[in-house]
Coordinates of C-alpha atoms in Angstrom, one line a residue:
Chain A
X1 CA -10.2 15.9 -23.5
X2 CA -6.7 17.9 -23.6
X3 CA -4.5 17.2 -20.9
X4 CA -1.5 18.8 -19.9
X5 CA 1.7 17.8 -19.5
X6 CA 2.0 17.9 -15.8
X7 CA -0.8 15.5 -15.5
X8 CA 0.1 12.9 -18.2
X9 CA 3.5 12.8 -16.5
X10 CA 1.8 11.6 -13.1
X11 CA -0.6 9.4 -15.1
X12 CA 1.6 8.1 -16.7
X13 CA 4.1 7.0 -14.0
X14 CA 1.4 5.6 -12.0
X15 CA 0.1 3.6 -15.5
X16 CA 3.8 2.0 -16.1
X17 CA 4.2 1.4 -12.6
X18 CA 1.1 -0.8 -12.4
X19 CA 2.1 -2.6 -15.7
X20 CA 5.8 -3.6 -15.6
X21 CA 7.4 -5.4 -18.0
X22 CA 4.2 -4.9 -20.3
X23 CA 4.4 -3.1 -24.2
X24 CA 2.3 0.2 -23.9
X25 CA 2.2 1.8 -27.6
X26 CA 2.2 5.9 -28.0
X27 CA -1.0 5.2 -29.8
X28 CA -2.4 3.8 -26.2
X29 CA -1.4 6.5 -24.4
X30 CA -2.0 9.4 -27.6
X31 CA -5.7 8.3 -27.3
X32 CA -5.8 8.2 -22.9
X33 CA -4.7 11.7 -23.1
X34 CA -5.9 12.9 -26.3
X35 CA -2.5 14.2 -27.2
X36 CA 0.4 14.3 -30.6
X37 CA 2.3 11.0 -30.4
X38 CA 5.4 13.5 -30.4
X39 CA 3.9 14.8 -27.6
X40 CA 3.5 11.4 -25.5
X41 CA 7.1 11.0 -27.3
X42 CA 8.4 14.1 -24.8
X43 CA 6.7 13.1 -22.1
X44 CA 8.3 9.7 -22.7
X45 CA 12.0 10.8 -22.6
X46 CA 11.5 12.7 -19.5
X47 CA 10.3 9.7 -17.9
X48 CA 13.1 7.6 -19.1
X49 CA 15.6 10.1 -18.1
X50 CA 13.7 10.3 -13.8
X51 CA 13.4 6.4 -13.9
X52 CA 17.2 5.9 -14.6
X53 CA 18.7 8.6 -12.7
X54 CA 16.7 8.1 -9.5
X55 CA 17.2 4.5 -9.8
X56 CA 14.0 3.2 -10.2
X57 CA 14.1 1.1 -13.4
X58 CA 14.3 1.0 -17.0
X59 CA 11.9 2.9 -19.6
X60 CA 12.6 0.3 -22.4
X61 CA 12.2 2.5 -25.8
X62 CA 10.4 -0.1 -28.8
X63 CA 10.9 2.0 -32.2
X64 CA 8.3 1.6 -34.9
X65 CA 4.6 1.7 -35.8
X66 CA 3.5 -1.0 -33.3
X67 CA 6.5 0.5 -30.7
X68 CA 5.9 1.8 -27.4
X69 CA 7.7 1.4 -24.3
X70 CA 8.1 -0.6 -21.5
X71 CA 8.8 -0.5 -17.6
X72 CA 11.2 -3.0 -16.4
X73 CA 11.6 -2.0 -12.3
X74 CA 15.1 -2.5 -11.6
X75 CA 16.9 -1.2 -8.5
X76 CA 20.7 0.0 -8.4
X77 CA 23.3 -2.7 -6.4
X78 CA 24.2 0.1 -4.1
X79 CA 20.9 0.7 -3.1
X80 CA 20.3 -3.1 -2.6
X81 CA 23.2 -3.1 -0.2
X82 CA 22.1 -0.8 1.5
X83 CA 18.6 -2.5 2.4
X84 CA 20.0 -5.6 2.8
X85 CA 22.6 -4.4 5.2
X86 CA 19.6 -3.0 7.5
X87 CA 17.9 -6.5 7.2
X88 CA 21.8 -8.3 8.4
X89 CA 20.6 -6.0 11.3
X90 CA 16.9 -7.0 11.8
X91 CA 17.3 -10.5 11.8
X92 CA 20.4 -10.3 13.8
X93 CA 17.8 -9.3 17.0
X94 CA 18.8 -11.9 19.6
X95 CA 14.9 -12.1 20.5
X96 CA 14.4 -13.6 16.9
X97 CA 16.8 -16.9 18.1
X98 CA 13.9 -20.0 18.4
X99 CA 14.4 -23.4 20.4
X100 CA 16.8 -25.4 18.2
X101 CA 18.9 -22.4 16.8
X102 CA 15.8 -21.7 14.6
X103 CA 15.4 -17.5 13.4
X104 CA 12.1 -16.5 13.4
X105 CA 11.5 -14.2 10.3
X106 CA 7.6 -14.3 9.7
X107 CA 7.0 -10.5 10.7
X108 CA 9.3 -9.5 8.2
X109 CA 8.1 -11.6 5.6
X110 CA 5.0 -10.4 6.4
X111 CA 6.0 -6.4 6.3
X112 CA 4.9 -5.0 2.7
X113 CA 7.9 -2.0 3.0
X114 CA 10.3 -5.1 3.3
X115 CA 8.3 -7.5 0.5
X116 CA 8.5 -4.6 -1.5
X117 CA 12.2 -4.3 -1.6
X118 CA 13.1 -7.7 -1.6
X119 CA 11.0 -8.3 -4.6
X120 CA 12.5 -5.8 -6.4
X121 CA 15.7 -6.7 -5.8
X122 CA 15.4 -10.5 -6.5
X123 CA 13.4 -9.5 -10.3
X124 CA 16.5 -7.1 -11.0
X125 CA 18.4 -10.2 -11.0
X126 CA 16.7 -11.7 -13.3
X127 CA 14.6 -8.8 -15.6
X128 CA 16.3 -10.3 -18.7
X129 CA 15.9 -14.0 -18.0
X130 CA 12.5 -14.5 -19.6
X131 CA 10.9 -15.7 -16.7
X132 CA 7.4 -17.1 -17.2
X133 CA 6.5 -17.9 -14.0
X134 CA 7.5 -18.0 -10.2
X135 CA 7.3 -21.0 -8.2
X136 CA 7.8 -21.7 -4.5
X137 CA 6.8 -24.1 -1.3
X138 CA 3.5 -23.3 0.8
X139 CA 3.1 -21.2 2.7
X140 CA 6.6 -18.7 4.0
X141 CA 8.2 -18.6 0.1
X142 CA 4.5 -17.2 -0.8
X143 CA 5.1 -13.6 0.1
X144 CA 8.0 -13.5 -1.4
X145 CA 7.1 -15.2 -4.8
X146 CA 4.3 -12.3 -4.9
X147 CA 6.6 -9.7 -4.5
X148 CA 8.9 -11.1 -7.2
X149 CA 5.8 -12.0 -9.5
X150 CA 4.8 -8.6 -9.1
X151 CA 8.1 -7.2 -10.3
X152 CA 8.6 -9.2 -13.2
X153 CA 4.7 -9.6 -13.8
X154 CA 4.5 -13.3 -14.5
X155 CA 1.9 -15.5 -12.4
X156 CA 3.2 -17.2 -9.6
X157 CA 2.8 -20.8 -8.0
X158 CA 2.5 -22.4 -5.1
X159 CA 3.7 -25.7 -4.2
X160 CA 2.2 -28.1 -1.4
X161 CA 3.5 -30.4 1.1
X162 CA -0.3 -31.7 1.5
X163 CA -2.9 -31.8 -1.3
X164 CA -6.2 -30.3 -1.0
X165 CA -9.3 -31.0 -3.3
X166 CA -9.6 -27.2 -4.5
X167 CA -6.3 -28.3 -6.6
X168 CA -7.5 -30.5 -8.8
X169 CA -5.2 -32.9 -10.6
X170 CA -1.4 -32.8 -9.3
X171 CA 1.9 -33.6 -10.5
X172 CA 3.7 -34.9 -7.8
X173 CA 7.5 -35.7 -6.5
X174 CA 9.7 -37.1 -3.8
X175 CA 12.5 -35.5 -2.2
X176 CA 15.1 -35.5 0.2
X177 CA 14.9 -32.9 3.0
X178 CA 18.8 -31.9 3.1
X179 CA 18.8 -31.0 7.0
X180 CA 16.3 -33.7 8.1
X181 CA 17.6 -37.1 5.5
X182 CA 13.9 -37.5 5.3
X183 CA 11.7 -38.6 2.2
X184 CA 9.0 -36.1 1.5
X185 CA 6.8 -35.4 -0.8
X186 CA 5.2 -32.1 -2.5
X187 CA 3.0 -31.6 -5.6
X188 CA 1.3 -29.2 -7.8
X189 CA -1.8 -28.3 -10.0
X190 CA -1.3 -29.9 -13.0
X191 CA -2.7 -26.6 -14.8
X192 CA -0.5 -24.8 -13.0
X193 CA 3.0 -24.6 -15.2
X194 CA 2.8 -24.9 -19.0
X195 CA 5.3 -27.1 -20.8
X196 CA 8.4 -24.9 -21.6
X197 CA 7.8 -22.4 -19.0
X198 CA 10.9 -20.7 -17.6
X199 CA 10.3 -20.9 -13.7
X200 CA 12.5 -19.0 -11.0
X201 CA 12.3 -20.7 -7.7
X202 CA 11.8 -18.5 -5.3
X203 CA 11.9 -19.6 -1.1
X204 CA 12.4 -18.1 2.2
X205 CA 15.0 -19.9 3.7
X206 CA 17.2 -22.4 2.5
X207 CA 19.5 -24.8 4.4
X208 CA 20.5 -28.1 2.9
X209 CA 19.2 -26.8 -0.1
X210 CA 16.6 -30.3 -0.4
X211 CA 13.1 -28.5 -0.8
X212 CA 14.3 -26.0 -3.6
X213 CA 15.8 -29.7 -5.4
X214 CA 12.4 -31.1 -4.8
X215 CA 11.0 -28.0 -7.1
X216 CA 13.6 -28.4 -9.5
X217 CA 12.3 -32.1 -9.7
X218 CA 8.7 -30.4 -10.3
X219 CA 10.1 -28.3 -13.3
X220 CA 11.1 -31.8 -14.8
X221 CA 8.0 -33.4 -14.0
X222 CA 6.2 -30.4 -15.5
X223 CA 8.9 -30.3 -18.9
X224 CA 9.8 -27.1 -17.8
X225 CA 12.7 -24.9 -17.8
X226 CA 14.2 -23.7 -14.7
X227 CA 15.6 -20.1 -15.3
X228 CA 17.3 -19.6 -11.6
X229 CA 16.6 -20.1 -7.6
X230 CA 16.4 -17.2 -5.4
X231 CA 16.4 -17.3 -1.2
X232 CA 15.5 -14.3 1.2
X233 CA 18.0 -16.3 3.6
X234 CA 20.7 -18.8 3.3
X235 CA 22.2 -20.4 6.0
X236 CA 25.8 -22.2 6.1
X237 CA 25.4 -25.5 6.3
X238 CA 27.7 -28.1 7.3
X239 CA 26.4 -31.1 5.0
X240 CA 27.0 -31.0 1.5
X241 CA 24.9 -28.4 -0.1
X242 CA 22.8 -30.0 -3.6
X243 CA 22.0 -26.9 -5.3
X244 CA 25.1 -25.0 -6.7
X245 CA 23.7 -22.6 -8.8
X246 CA 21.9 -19.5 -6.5
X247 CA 21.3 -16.4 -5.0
X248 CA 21.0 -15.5 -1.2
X249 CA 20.1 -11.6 -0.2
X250 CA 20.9 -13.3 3.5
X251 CA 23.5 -15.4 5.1
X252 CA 23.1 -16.6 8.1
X253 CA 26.5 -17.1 9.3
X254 CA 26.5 -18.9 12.9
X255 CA 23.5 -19.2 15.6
X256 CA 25.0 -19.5 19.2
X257 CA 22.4 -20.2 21.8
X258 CA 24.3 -20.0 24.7
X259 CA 25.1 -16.5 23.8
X260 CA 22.0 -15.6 22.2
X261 CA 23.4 -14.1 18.8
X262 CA 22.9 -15.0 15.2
X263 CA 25.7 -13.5 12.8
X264 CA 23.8 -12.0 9.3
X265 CA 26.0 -10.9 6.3
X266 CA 24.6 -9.9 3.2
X267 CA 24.2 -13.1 0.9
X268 CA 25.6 -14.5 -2.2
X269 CA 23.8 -11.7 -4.3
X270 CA 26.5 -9.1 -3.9
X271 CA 29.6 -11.6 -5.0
X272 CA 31.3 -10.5 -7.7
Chain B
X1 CA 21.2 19.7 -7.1
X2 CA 18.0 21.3 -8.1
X3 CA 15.4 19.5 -9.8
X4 CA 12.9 20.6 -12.5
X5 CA 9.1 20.2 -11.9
X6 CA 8.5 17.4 -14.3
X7 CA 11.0 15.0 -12.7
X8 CA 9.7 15.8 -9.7
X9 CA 6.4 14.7 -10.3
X10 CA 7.7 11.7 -11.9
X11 CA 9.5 10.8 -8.6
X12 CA 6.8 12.2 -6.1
X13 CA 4.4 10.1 -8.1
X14 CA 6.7 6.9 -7.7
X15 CA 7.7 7.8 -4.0
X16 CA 4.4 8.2 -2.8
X17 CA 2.9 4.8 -4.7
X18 CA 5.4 2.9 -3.0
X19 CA 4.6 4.6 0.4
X20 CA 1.0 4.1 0.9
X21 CA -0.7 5.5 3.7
X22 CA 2.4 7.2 4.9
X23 CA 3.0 10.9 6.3
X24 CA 5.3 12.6 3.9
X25 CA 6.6 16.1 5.1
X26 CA 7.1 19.0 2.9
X27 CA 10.3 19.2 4.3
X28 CA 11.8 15.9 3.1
X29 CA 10.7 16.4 -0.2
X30 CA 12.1 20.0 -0.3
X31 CA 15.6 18.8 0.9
X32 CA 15.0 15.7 -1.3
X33 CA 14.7 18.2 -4.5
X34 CA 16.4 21.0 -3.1
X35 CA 13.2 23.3 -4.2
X36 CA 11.2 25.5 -2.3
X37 CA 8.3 24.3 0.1
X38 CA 6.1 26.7 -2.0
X39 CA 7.1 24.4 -5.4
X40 CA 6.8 21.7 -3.3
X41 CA 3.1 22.6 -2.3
X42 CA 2.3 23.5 -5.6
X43 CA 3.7 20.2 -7.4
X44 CA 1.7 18.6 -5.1
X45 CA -1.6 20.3 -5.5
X46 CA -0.7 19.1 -9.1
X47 CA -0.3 15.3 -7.9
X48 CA -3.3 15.7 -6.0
X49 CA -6.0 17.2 -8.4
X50 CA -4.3 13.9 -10.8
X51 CA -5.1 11.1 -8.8
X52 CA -8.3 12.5 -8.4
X53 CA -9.3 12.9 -11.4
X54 CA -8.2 9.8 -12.8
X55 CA -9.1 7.4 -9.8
X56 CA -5.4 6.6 -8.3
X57 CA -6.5 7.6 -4.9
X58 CA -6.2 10.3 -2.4
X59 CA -3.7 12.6 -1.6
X60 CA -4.6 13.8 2.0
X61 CA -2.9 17.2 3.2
X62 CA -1.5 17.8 6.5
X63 CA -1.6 21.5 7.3
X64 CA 1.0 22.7 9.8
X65 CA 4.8 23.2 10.7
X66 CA 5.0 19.2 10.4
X67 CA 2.6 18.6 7.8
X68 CA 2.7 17.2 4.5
X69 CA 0.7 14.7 2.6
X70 CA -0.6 10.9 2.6
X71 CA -1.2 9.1 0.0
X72 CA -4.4 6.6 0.1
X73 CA -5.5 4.2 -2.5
X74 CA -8.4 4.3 -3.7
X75 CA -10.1 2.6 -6.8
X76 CA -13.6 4.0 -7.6
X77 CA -16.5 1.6 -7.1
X78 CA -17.7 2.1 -10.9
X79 CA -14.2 0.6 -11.4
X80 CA -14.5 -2.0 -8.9
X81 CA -17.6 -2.6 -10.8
X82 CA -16.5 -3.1 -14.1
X83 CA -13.2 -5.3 -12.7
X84 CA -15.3 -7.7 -10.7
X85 CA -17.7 -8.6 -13.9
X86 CA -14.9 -9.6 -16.3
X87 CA -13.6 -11.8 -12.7
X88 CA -17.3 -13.1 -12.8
X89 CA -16.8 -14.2 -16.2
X90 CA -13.3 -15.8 -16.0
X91 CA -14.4 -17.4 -12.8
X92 CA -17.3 -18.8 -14.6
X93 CA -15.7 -20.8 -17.0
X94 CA -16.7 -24.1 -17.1
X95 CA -13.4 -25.9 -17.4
X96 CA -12.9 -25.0 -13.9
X97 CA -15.2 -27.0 -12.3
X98 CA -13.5 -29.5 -9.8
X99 CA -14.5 -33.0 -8.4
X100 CA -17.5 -32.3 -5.3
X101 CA -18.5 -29.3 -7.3
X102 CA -15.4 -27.1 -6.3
X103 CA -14.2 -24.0 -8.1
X104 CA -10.3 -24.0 -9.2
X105 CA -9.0 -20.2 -8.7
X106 CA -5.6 -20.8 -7.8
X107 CA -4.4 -19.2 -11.3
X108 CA -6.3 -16.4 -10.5
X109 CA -5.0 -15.7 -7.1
X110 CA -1.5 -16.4 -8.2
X111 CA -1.6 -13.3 -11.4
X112 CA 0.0 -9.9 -10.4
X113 CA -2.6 -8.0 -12.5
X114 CA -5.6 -9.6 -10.7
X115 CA -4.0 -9.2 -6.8
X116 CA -3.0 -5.4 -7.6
X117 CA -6.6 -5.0 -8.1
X118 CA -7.9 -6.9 -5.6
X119 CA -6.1 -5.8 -3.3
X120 CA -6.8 -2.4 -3.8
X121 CA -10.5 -2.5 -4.2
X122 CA -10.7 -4.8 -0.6
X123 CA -8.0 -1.6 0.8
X124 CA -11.0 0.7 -0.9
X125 CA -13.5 -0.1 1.3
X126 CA -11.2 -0.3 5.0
X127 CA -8.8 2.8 4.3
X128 CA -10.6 4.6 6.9
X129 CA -10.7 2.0 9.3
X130 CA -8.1 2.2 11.4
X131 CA -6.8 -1.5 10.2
X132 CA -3.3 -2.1 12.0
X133 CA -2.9 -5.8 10.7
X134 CA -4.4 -8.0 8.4
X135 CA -4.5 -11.6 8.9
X136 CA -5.6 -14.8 6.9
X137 CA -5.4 -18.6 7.1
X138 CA -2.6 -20.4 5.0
X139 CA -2.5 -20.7 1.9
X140 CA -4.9 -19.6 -0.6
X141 CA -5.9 -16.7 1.4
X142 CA -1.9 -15.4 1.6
X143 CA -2.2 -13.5 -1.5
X144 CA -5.2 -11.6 -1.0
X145 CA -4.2 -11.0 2.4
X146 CA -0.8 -9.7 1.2
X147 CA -2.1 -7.4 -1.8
X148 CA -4.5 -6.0 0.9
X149 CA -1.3 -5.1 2.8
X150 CA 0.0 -3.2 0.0
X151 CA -2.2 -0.9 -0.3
X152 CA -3.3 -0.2 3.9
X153 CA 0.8 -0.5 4.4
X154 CA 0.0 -3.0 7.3
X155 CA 2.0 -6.0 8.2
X156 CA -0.4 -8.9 7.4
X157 CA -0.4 -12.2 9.6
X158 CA -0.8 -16.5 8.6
X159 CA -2.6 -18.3 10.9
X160 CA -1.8 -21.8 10.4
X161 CA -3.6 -25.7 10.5
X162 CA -0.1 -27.2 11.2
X163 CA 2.0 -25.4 13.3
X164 CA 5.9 -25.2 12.4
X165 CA 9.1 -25.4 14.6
X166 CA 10.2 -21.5 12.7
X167 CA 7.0 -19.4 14.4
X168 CA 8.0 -19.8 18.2
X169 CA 5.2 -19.9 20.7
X170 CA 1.6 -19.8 18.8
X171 CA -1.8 -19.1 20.4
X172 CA -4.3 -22.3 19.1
X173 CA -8.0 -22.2 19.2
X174 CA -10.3 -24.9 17.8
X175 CA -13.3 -24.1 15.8
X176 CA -15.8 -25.9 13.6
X177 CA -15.9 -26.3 9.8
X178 CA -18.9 -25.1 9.1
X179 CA -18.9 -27.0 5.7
X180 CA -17.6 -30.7 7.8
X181 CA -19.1 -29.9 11.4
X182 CA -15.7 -31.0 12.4
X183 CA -13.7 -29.2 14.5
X184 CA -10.3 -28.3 13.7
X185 CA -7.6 -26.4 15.2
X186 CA -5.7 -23.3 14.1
X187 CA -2.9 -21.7 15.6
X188 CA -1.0 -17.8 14.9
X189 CA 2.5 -17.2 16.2
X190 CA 2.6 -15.4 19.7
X191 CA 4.7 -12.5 18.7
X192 CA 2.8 -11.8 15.5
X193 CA -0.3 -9.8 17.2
X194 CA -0.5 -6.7 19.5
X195 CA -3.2 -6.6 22.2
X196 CA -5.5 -3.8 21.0
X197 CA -4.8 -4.0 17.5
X198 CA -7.3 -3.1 15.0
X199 CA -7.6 -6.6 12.3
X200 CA -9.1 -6.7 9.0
X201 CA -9.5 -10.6 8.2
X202 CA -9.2 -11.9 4.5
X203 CA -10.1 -15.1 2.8
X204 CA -10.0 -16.5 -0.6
X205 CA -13.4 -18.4 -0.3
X206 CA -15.9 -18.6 2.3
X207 CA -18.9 -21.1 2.3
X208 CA -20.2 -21.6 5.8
X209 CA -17.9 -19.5 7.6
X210 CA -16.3 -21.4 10.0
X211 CA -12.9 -20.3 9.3
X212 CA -13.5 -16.8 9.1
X213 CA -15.0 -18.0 12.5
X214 CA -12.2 -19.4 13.8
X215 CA -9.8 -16.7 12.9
X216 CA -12.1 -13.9 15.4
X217 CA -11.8 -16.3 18.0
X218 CA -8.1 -15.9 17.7
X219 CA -8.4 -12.1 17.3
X220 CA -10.3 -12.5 20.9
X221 CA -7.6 -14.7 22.3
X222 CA -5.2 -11.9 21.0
X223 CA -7.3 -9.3 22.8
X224 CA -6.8 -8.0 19.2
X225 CA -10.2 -6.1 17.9
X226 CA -12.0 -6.9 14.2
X227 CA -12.1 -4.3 11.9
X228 CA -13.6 -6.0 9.2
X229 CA -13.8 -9.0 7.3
X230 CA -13.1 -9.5 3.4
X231 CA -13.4 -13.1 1.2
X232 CA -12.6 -12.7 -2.8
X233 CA -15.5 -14.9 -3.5
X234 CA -18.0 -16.7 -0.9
X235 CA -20.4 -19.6 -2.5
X236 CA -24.1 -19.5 -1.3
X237 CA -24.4 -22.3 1.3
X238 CA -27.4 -24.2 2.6
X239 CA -26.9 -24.4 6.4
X240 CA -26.9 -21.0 8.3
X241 CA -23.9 -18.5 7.8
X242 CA -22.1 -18.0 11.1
X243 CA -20.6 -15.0 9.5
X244 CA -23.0 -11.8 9.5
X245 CA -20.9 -8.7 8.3
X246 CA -18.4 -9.1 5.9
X247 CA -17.8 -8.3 2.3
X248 CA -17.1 -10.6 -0.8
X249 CA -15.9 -9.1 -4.4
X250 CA -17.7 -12.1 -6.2
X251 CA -21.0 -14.9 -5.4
X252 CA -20.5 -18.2 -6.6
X253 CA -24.9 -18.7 -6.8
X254 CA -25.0 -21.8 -7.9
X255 CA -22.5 -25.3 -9.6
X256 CA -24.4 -27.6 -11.9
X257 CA -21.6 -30.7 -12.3
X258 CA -24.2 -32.6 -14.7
X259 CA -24.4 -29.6 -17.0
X260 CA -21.1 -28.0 -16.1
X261 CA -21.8 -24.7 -15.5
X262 CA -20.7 -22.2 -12.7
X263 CA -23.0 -18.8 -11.9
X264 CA -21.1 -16.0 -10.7
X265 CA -22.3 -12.7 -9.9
X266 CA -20.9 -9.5 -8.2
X267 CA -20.6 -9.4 -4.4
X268 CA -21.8 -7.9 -1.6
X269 CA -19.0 -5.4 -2.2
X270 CA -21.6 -4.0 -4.1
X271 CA -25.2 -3.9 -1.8
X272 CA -26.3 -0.4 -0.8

């Protein structure tokens, strides 16, 4: 079956935007659409020329007999700004201030529209670090590992504060919680992370910094590679902080509950 | 600047797959291109015969002075079809038979490529439900609930064993395991749920039912309504199901631990 340009170009978009960060060879898509491979070639270089200019991502170009292209989702800085500035905003809302100068966040880590930005915006970060896999701490860095697995297309996994049987075998460590000074412990699946793997720790919120150490501890445990951490939300803490080496989309600057405000500035993510 | 029809269907393509379920004008694409509403209309006629025809989905037109289009996922169920047997097979392999008989899935639920599609086929089957939220128990149901999300462009919701000092006020209700015939408790943060609203409820696994249980009494204490329920796999249990209308993508039939096999066939997803 012949189809025409028009269509192969809206196939084709929807295709690469369901496989990032995947090889698809002009043989593939030759055969889907039963077309010259200097025809899929054109198509190709319009593509390439939308998804940079409108700032959606990368076509990656693969010369040769076995080449192809691939689709590496990558948003523009200036964009990301933008976005984050309207989350400063959001979680700025007075109403989200909890007992104990706590910011409740669950309902936008729970909004797709916001999941789907801050995922994108995290795996531009890191497109060309060779991530293998995601990992983060049950159950509020889950949405947002998802949303950066899905980006970078790697599996993601979770680590638990409790173990449960449907697990199987786990690898567990101890670790200080920064804010607390507590011991606690988390594990995970011990089929869960190959040896060699490079992970990118992903969480929601991070204040002393402990519970992202504890999954670099995992990584160890696991003879694994850790190839960067990532938080939706930072917040300053007084203590000393233990992880150096990060990006924030969020800082939360100061609580005051007498007041009732919380002070948000865009996070470590835009420094130079 | 004005925009040639292939890069607009490029972008169109994009805009509307990452704004599901969404009313798009005319009008905002027209200024957004700076074309004519009548190229507009007829790029879209073009986007809309294409995800037809190749299964992406629908593109729902909006006649009138403030009309435009809305884009709705929607996999085919032949697709659904041939998706769920190669999951029937993966999920059948022997080596992931657990202690007590138990099935480990966590890989599964944790790979991009297998959530995209199982979210979309669970979305395929509730599009035209009038879902406002989707909720699920933590953790293993987070990513199915959150893939779901994706696609209806609903926030989705974590009800919770162990409640935590960052969700505020939470609404508790006890239920009983059906597997244990204990009773536990489960609790969802006050502010997360809107009195009328329309839930779909997901789960990983389901054997007696009891949680999926539990999470309608909440929608009840929530004066919330059920708009459906949806498990990625449910295991054929002995004692009475307390569950009566619900759909499941896979059927665990039956776990032999001396000979180490695992049965799994298609789901109700798939009765007539």
């Amino acid at each position: 079956m012949k189809v025409r340009r028009s269509e192969r170009l809206i196939d084709m978009t929807y295709y690469l935007m369901e496989h990032p960060h995947t090889l698809v060879t002009l043989t593939s898509f030759s055969k889907k659409y039963g077309a010259a491979k200097s025809s899929i070639s054109e198509d190709l270089t319009i593509v390439k020329r939308t998804f940079s200019e409108r700032g959606i991502g990368i076509l990656e170009t693969l010369p040769g007999a076995a080449g192809g292209v691939r689709f590496i989702p990558k948003m523009p800085e200036t964009d990301a700004l933008t976005i984050v500035e309207a989350l400063c905003e959001q979680l700025s809302e007075s109403n989200r201030l909890l007992p104990g100068g706590y910011v409740y966040l669950s309902d936008m880590l729970g909004t797709p529209d916001i999941l789907r930005k801050v995922g994108l915006m995290i795996a531009s970060k890191f497109y060309d670090k060779q991530v293998d896999a995601v990992m983060t701490v049950a159950t509020k860095g889950v949405p947002i590992a998802q949303a950066v697995a899905y980006n970078l297309n790697v599996p993601f996994v979770i680590v638990r504060r409790d173990s449960k049987i449907t697990e199987g075998s786990t690898v567990s460590v101890n670790y200080v919680s920064g804010s607390s000074e507590r011991i606690e412990k988390m594990e995970l699946s011990k089929r869960s992370l190959k040896r060699g793997a490079r992970v990118l720790i992903v969480d929601d919120f991070m204040k002393g910094g402990g519970t992202v150490n504890g999954m670099k501890g995992l990584i160890e445990e696991f003879e694994a590679e850790l190839a960067g951490t990532a938080v939706f939300a930072e917040t300053r803490h007084s203590g000393p902080r233990v992880v150096e080496d990060y990006i924030s989309l969020l800082s939360v600057d100061s609580v005051n509950t007498a007041e009732r405000t919380i002070s948000v500035t865009p996070g470590t993510y835009f420094d130079k």
